[in-house]
Coordinates of C-alpha atoms in Angstrom, one line a residue:
M228 CA 0.0 0.0 0.0
V229 CA 1.4 3.4 -1.0
E230 CA 2.1 5.5 2.0
A231 CA 3.1 8.7 0.3
V232 CA 2.8 10.3 -3.1
L233 CA 5.4 12.7 -4.5
I234 CA 4.1 14.9 -7.4
D235 CA 7.1 16.3 -9.2
L236 CA 6.3 19.6 -10.9
F237 CA 9.9 21.0 -10.4
S238 CA 10.8 21.2 -14.1
L239 CA 7.5 22.5 -15.4
P240 CA 7.6 26.0 -17.0
A241 CA 7.1 29.0 -14.7
N242 CA 3.8 30.0 -16.4
L243 CA 2.4 26.5 -15.7
Q244 CA 3.6 26.6 -12.1
N245 CA 1.8 29.9 -11.6
N246 CA -1.4 28.5 -12.9
I247 CA -1.2 25.1 -11.4
Q248 CA -4.6 24.8 -9.7
G249 CA -6.3 22.9 -12.5
L250 CA -3.4 20.6 -12.8
L251 CA -3.3 19.8 -9.1
C252 CA -7.1 19.3 -9.0
N253 CA -7.0 16.6 -11.6
M254 CA -4.1 14.8 -9.9
L255 CA -5.5 15.0 -6.4
E256 CA -8.9 13.9 -7.5
T257 CA -7.3 10.8 -9.0
I258 CA -5.3 10.1 -5.9
E259 CA -8.3 10.6 -3.6
K260 CA -10.5 8.3 -5.6
C261 CA -7.9 5.5 -5.8
S262 CA -6.6 5.7 -2.3
S263 CA -7.2 3.3 0.5
I264 CA -7.9 4.5 4.1
P265 CA -6.0 6.3 5.4
A266 CA -5.2 8.4 2.4
P267 CA -1.5 8.7 1.6
F268 CA 0.6 11.8 2.4
V269 CA 1.0 13.9 -0.7
Y270 CA 4.0 16.1 -1.4
V271 CA 4.0 18.5 -4.3
V272 CA 7.4 19.6 -5.5
C273 CA 7.7 23.0 -7.1
C274 CA 10.7 25.0 -8.2
Q275 CA 11.3 28.1 -6.0
R276 CA 12.5 30.7 -8.5
Q277 CA 15.3 33.0 -7.5
G278 CA 13.9 36.0 -5.8
S279 CA 10.4 34.7 -5.7
E280 CA 8.2 35.0 -2.6
R281 CA 7.7 31.4 -1.3
N282 CA 4.6 32.2 0.8
G283 CA 2.9 34.0 -2.1
E284 CA 3.4 31.0 -4.3
Q285 CA 2.1 28.6 -1.7
E286 CA -1.0 30.8 -1.1
S287 CA -1.8 30.6 -4.9
L288 CA -2.1 26.9 -4.6
L289 CA -4.5 26.8 -1.7
P290 CA -7.7 27.0 -3.7
A291 CA -6.7 23.8 -5.4
L292 CA -6.3 22.0 -2.1
R293 CA -9.4 23.1 -0.2
D294 CA -11.8 20.7 -1.9
F295 CA -9.9 17.5 -1.0
Q296 CA -11.0 16.9 2.6
C297 CA -9.2 13.6 3.1
L298 CA -6.0 14.9 1.7
K299 CA -5.7 18.5 2.8
K300 CA -4.2 17.7 6.3
R301 CA -1.9 15.2 4.6
L302 CA -0.7 17.4 1.7
E303 CA 2.3 19.7 1.6
V304 CA 3.7 21.9 -1.1
I305 CA 7.5 21.8 -1.1
H306 CA 9.3 24.8 -2.8
A307 CA 13.0 24.5 -3.2
L308 CA 15.8 26.0 -5.3
T309 CA 17.2 22.5 -6.3
T310 CA 15.8 19.0 -6.6
A311 CA 18.3 17.8 -4.0
A312 CA 16.9 20.3 -1.5
A313 CA 13.3 19.3 -2.3
L314 CA 13.9 15.6 -2.0
Y315 CA 15.9 15.8 1.2
T316 CA 13.1 17.9 2.8
I317 CA 10.6 15.2 1.7
K318 CA 12.9 12.5 3.1
Q319 CA 12.8 14.2 6.4
R320 CA 9.0 14.3 6.3
L321 CA 8.9 10.6 5.5
D322 CA 11.3 9.7 8.2
E323 CA 9.3 11.7 10.8
K324 CA 6.3 9.5 10.0
D325 CA 8.2 6.3 9.4
L326 CA 7.0 6.0 5.9
S327 CA 8.8 3.9 3.2
I328 CA 6.5 3.1 0.3
I329 CA 6.3 6.0 -2.1
K330 CA 4.7 6.6 -5.5
V331 CA 6.4 9.3 -7.7
I332 CA 4.3 11.0 -10.4
L333 CA 6.6 13.0 -12.7
P334 CA 7.2 13.9 -16.4
T335 CA 8.6 11.1 -18.4
L336 CA 11.9 12.8 -19.1
R337 CA 12.5 13.4 -15.4
K338 CA 12.4 9.7 -14.4
G339 CA 16.0 8.9 -15.2
L340 CA 17.1 12.0 -13.4
M341 CA 14.9 11.4 -10.4
K342 CA 16.1 7.8 -10.0
V343 CA 19.7 9.1 -9.7
Y344 CA 18.7 11.5 -6.9
I345 CA 16.7 8.8 -5.2
D346 CA 19.6 6.3 -5.4
H347 CA 21.9 8.8 -3.7
L348 CA 19.5 10.2 -1.1
F349 CA 17.6 7.1 0.0
T350 CA 18.5 3.5 0.9
A351 CA 16.9 0.1 0.3
V352 CA 14.6 0.7 3.3
Y353 CA 12.4 2.8 0.9
Q354 CA 10.4 1.4 -2.0
F355 CA 9.6 3.6 -5.0
E356 CA 7.2 3.2 -7.9
F357 CA 6.7 5.6 -10.8
E358 CA 3.8 7.0 -12.8
D359 CA 4.1 9.2 -15.9
L360 CA 2.8 12.8 -15.7
Q361 CA 1.8 13.8 -19.2
V362 CA 1.2 17.5 -19.8
A363 CA -0.3 18.6 -23.1
S364 CA 1.5 21.2 -25.1
D365 CA -1.1 23.8 -24.3
C366 CA -0.7 23.0 -20.6
E367 CA -4.4 22.7 -20.1
N368 CA -4.8 18.9 -20.0
L369 CA -3.2 16.3 -17.8
Q370 CA -3.1 12.6 -17.9
I371 CA -1.6 10.2 -15.3
A372 CA -0.7 6.9 -16.9
E373 CA 1.5 4.0 -16.1
L374 CA 5.0 4.7 -17.3
Q375 CA 5.6 2.7 -20.5
S376 CA 8.4 4.6 -22.2
E377 CA 12.1 3.7 -21.9
E378 CA 14.0 5.1 -19.0
Q379 CA 16.2 8.1 -19.9
T380 CA 19.9 7.2 -19.7
L381 CA 22.0 9.9 -18.1
S382 CA 25.6 10.6 -19.1
T383 CA 28.4 10.2 -16.6
E384 CA 28.7 14.0 -16.6
D385 CA 25.0 14.4 -15.7
V386 CA 25.4 12.0 -12.8
A387 CA 28.4 13.9 -11.6
L388 CA 26.5 17.1 -11.7
I389 CA 23.7 15.6 -9.6
R390 CA 26.2 14.2 -7.1
S391 CA 27.8 17.6 -6.9
E392 CA 24.4 19.3 -6.3
I393 CA 23.6 16.9 -3.5
Q394 CA 27.0 17.3 -1.8
T395 CA 26.8 21.1 -2.0
Y396 CA 23.3 21.1 -0.5
L397 CA 24.3 18.7 2.4
A398 CA 27.4 20.8 3.1
S399 CA 25.2 23.8 3.6
L400 CA 23.2 22.2 6.3
P401 CA 23.8 23.2 10.0
S402 CA 25.4 20.8 12.4
L403 CA 23.1 19.1 14.9
K404 CA 23.4 18.3 18.6
G405 CA 26.3 20.8 19.0
E406 CA 29.8 21.0 17.8
L407 CA 31.8 18.0 16.5
T408 CA 33.7 16.4 19.4
I409 CA 36.8 14.2 19.1
L410 CA 38.2 12.2 22.1
R411 CA 41.9 11.7 22.1
S412 CA 44.3 9.5 24.2
S413 CA 47.3 11.0 26.0
L414 CA 49.0 7.6 25.4
I415 CA 49.4 8.1 21.7
P416 CA 52.1 10.7 20.9
D417 CA 50.5 13.5 18.8
D418 CA 53.7 14.6 17.2
I419 CA 53.8 11.3 15.3
F420 CA 50.2 10.2 15.0
L421 CA 46.8 11.9 14.3
H422 CA 44.1 9.9 16.0
G423 CA 40.7 10.1 17.8
F424 CA 37.4 8.6 18.7
T425 CA 34.2 10.3 17.5
T426 CA 31.1 11.0 19.4
R427 CA 27.6 11.5 18.1
T428 CA 27.6 15.4 17.9
G429 CA 28.3 17.8 15.0
G430 CA 27.0 15.9 12.0
I431 CA 23.8 16.3 9.9
S432 CA 22.0 12.9 10.5
Y433 CA 18.6 13.9 11.9
I434 CA 16.9 10.5 12.7
P435 CA 16.9 10.3 16.5
T436 CA 18.9 7.0 16.8
L437 CA 21.3 8.2 14.1
S438 CA 21.7 11.9 15.1
S439 CA 23.9 13.4 14.3
C440 CA 27.5 12.3 13.3
N441 CA 26.6 8.8 12.2
L442 CA 29.6 7.3 10.3
F443 CA 28.2 4.1 8.8
S444 CA 25.5 3.5 6.2
S445 CA 23.8 0.2 5.3
S446 CA 20.8 -1.0 3.2
K447 CA 18.9 -1.6 6.5
R448 CA 19.2 1.9 7.8
R449 CA 17.7 5.2 6.7
D450 CA 20.9 7.2 6.6
P451 CA 22.2 7.2 3.0
Q452 CA 25.9 7.0 2.0
V453 CA 25.9 10.7 1.0
V454 CA 25.0 11.8 4.5
V455 CA 27.6 9.6 6.1
K456 CA 30.1 11.0 3.6
E457 CA 29.2 14.5 4.6
N458 CA 29.6 13.6 8.3
L459 CA 33.0 12.1 7.4
R460 CA 34.0 15.3 5.5
R461 CA 33.2 17.4 8.6
L462 CA 35.1 15.0 10.8
A463 CA 38.1 15.1 8.5
N464 CA 38.0 18.9 8.4
A465 CA 37.9 19.1 12.2
A466 CA 40.6 16.4 12.8
G467 CA 42.9 17.4 9.9
F468 CA 43.0 14.3 7.7
N469 CA 42.1 13.7 4.0
P470 CA 38.8 11.9 3.6
E471 CA 39.9 10.7 0.1
T472 CA 42.6 8.6 1.8
F473 CA 40.4 7.2 4.5
H474 CA 40.0 3.4 4.9
R475 CA 37.5 1.7 7.3
V476 CA 37.5 -2.0 8.1
K477 CA 34.9 -4.2 6.4
I478 CA 33.3 -5.9 9.4
D479 CA 32.9 -9.6 9.6
H480 CA 33.0 -10.0 13.4
A481 CA 36.1 -12.2 13.0
N482 CA 39.9 -11.7 13.1
A483 CA 41.1 -11.1 9.5
V484 CA 43.5 -8.2 9.1
C485 CA 44.1 -6.0 6.0
I486 CA 47.6 -4.8 5.2
M487 CA 47.4 -1.5 3.4
G488 CA 49.3 -1.8 0.1
K489 CA 48.5 -5.5 -0.3
T490 CA 45.4 -7.2 -1.7
E491 CA 42.4 -6.2 0.2
P492 CA 40.3 -9.1 1.7
D493 CA 36.6 -9.2 1.1
S494 CA 36.0 -8.6 4.8
Y495 CA 38.3 -7.9 7.8
D496 CA 38.0 -6.5 11.3
G497 CA 41.6 -5.3 11.6
I498 CA 43.7 -3.0 9.4
V499 CA 47.4 -1.8 9.6
T500 CA 49.6 0.6 7.7
N501 CA 53.0 2.3 7.8
Q502 CA 52.0 4.7 5.0
K503 CA 52.0 8.4 5.9
G504 CA 48.8 10.4 5.3
V505 CA 46.5 7.4 5.1
T506 CA 43.8 7.3 7.8
I507 CA 42.5 3.9 8.9
A508 CA 39.5 3.4 11.1
A509 CA 37.3 0.9 13.0
P510 CA 33.7 1.5 13.8
G511 CA 31.9 0.8 17.1
A512 CA 28.4 1.1 18.5
D513 CA 29.1 -1.1 21.6
C514 CA 31.8 -3.2 20.0
I515 CA 35.3 -1.8 20.8
P516 CA 37.1 0.4 18.3
V517 CA 40.8 -0.4 19.2
L518 CA 43.7 1.8 18.0
F519 CA 47.3 0.6 17.8
A520 CA 50.4 2.8 17.5
D521 CA 54.2 2.1 17.3
P522 CA 56.1 5.3 17.6
V523 CA 59.4 3.5 17.1
R524 CA 58.7 1.9 13.7
K525 CA 56.0 4.5 12.9
A526 CA 53.2 2.1 12.1
C527 CA 49.6 2.0 13.3
G528 CA 46.5 -0.1 13.2
A529 CA 42.8 -0.2 14.0
A530 CA 40.5 -3.0 14.9
H531 CA 36.8 -3.6 15.5
S532 CA 36.4 -6.0 18.4
G533 CA 32.9 -7.2 19.3
W534 CA 32.4 -10.2 21.6
K535 CA 33.0 -12.6 18.7
G536 CA 36.1 -10.8 17.5
T537 CA 37.4 -10.5 21.1
L538 CA 37.1 -14.3 21.5
L539 CA 38.8 -14.9 18.1
G540 CA 41.7 -12.6 19.1
V541 CA 41.3 -9.8 16.6
S542 CA 43.3 -7.3 18.7
M543 CA 46.4 -9.7 18.9
A544 CA 45.9 -10.5 15.2
T545 CA 46.3 -6.8 14.5
V546 CA 49.4 -6.6 16.7
N547 CA 50.9 -9.7 15.0
A548 CA 50.3 -8.1 11.6
M549 CA 52.2 -5.0 12.7
V550 CA 55.1 -7.2 13.9
S551 CA 55.3 -9.4 10.8
E552 CA 54.7 -6.7 8.2
F553 CA 56.6 -3.7 9.6
G554 CA 59.1 -5.2 12.0
C555 CA 57.4 -3.7 15.1
N556 CA 58.5 -4.9 18.6
V557 CA 55.4 -5.9 20.5
K558 CA 56.8 -4.1 23.6
D559 CA 56.7 -0.7 21.6
I560 CA 53.1 -1.0 20.6
L561 CA 50.6 1.2 22.3
V562 CA 46.9 0.2 22.4
V563 CA 43.9 2.3 23.2
L564 CA 40.4 0.9 23.7
G565 CA 37.7 3.4 22.6
P566 CA 34.1 4.0 23.8
S567 CA 32.2 0.7 24.0
V568 CA 29.5 -1.1 26.0
G569 CA 30.7 -1.6 29.5
P570 CA 30.3 -4.5 32.0
C571 CA 27.6 -2.5 33.6
C572 CA 25.3 -3.0 30.7
Y573 CA 26.4 -5.8 28.4
K574 CA 24.9 -9.2 28.6
L575 CA 25.3 -12.5 26.6
P576 CA 23.6 -15.8 26.8
H577 CA 25.2 -18.2 29.3
E578 CA 26.8 -20.4 26.7
S579 CA 28.7 -17.5 25.2
A580 CA 29.5 -16.2 28.7
K581 CA 31.3 -19.5 29.5
K582 CA 34.0 -18.6 26.9
F583 CA 34.8 -15.3 28.6
H584 CA 34.7 -17.0 32.0
R585 CA 37.5 -19.3 30.7
I586 CA 39.6 -16.3 29.8
D587 CA 39.2 -14.9 33.4
P588 CA 36.3 -15.4 35.8
K589 CA 36.4 -11.7 36.5
C590 CA 35.2 -11.1 32.9
V591 CA 31.8 -12.3 33.9
R592 CA 29.3 -11.1 36.5
L593 CA 26.3 -13.1 37.7
F594 CA 27.8 -16.2 35.9
D595 CA 25.0 -18.5 37.0
S596 CA 22.2 -16.4 35.5
A597 CA 20.7 -17.0 32.0
S598 CA 22.3 -13.9 30.7
P599 CA 25.5 -12.9 32.6
Y600 CA 27.1 -9.5 32.3
I601 CA 30.3 -9.5 30.2
D602 CA 33.4 -7.4 30.4
I603 CA 34.8 -7.5 26.8
R604 CA 37.3 -4.8 27.6
R605 CA 38.9 -6.8 30.4
A606 CA 39.1 -9.8 28.1
T607 CA 40.8 -7.7 25.5
R608 CA 43.4 -6.5 27.9
I609 CA 44.1 -10.0 29.2
L610 CA 44.6 -11.3 25.7
L611 CA 46.8 -8.4 24.7
E612 CA 49.0 -8.8 27.8
S613 CA 49.2 -12.5 27.1
G614 CA 50.5 -11.7 23.7
G615 CA 53.3 -9.5 25.0
I616 CA 51.8 -6.0 25.1
L617 CA 53.0 -4.2 28.2
P618 CA 50.2 -3.5 30.7
E619 CA 51.3 0.2 30.9
N620 CA 50.9 0.4 27.1
I621 CA 47.2 -0.3 27.2
Q622 CA 44.6 2.4 27.9
D623 CA 41.1 1.4 28.9
D624 CA 38.6 2.1 31.6
S625 CA 41.0 0.9 34.3
V626 CA 42.9 4.2 34.2
T627 CA 43.3 5.7 37.7
D628 CA 42.9 9.3 36.5
Q629 CA 39.3 9.4 35.2
N630 CA 40.0 12.7 33.5
Q631 CA 42.1 10.6 31.1
N632 CA 39.4 8.1 30.5
I633 CA 38.0 7.8 27.0
T634 CA 36.7 4.3 27.3
F635 CA 33.2 5.3 28.2
C636 CA 30.2 3.0 28.2
T637 CA 28.3 3.7 25.0
A638 CA 25.0 2.4 26.4
C639 CA 25.2 4.6 29.5
H640 CA 25.7 7.9 27.6
P641 CA 22.9 8.4 25.0
D642 CA 23.8 12.1 24.7
K643 CA 27.4 11.2 23.6
F644 CA 27.4 7.8 21.9
Y645 CA 25.5 5.4 19.7
S646 CA 24.6 2.0 21.1
H647 CA 23.1 -1.0 19.3
F648 CA 22.4 -2.6 22.6
R649 CA 20.3 0.5 23.7
D650 CA 18.9 1.8 20.4
G651 CA 18.0 -1.3 18.4
T652 CA 18.4 -2.1 14.7
N653 CA 18.4 1.5 13.3
F654 CA 21.5 2.5 15.4
G655 CA 24.3 4.9 14.5
T656 CA 28.0 4.3 14.5
Q657 CA 31.0 6.1 15.9
I658 CA 34.6 5.3 14.9
G659 CA 38.2 5.3 16.1
F660 CA 40.7 6.6 13.6
I661 CA 44.5 6.9 13.3
S662 CA 47.1 8.0 10.8
I663 CA 50.8 8.7 10.6
K664 CA 51.6 12.4 10.2
D665 CA 53.5 13.5 7.1

């Protein structure tokens, strides 16, 4: 069942947009007659001409809307200078109402163009169908028919222009939830390395569980890749790295490690490099983003360590890759555990908890319960120390000076961090990042 209808009048001539009442009446009558109960939300997209009075234009459309009782409270006219701005505004309206099935009524020649915008601004969460808007040459008659003509094929240059328009618009949006904040460890020398752990402030993601500096996009979430890219651009600008040389692990919840400069595995939870100016990163939204730095051999690494990766030894796998690939001495490697779910909040089924209990009984609280509390940070430290990392070269929540602590519990701080455990499936993601300075 269609939940929303988008009527695209953006490209119609100015003289038609100024005399649009008959056009709208025909379309709205068709929608109203064919709609189920409740009626869909309807968004009419019009081009806001430079220097035009938006309110005046909207007032001119009101007579066309008053006769449609079941639609009028569910109908909105969107005026925008660009298609990107109009669609992003409509996406916000859809997300506010948790709508995802949309019919688009538009001129035939706009379909190819519209699909490119939609592919960039929406994810697979949304379903779109298209109908053809046919306007007679005298602009007096309108037909809505199922789209039969071939889709318009856009050139590479056209797609690049659309992408540029979207990026420009997103870059113009204000930051949400305050300024962008980066947490840094005093253990990693800042004269050699650039590093940090992000929080959830200072980006443009607006969905409550993703707001605002979400740094991961997937087909199951509503934040598209272009929004995540804009958040990353803002992070890069604040931190001082090049987003074009940014590499994030490809999560598999295992222990594979990617060596920068060698063939990239299909998936991996650890990544290491000795290349200057290359920023590597690991995400976390309860799982631990772990950073590694060797100031002697000037090499670094990042790992994503969830409970499965912790048991599989992803952190030591990353250390071992630095040793074997770059000649690092394990005693020179510094390790920092970033914000992650703490033993105060994190539970696992008893069978999984047994494996942590075997590492150290202190990694498990209420062991005899069906879902004991688990300390994946403590388990990570124990495994690192067993592999030769010096205890004083590991920073986690055991630091005595809490002013130096950056290993906060993500579940306990909803104002600062994302948490899958707390927020459910549509959760946001923060990252830990590191690079070697030029």
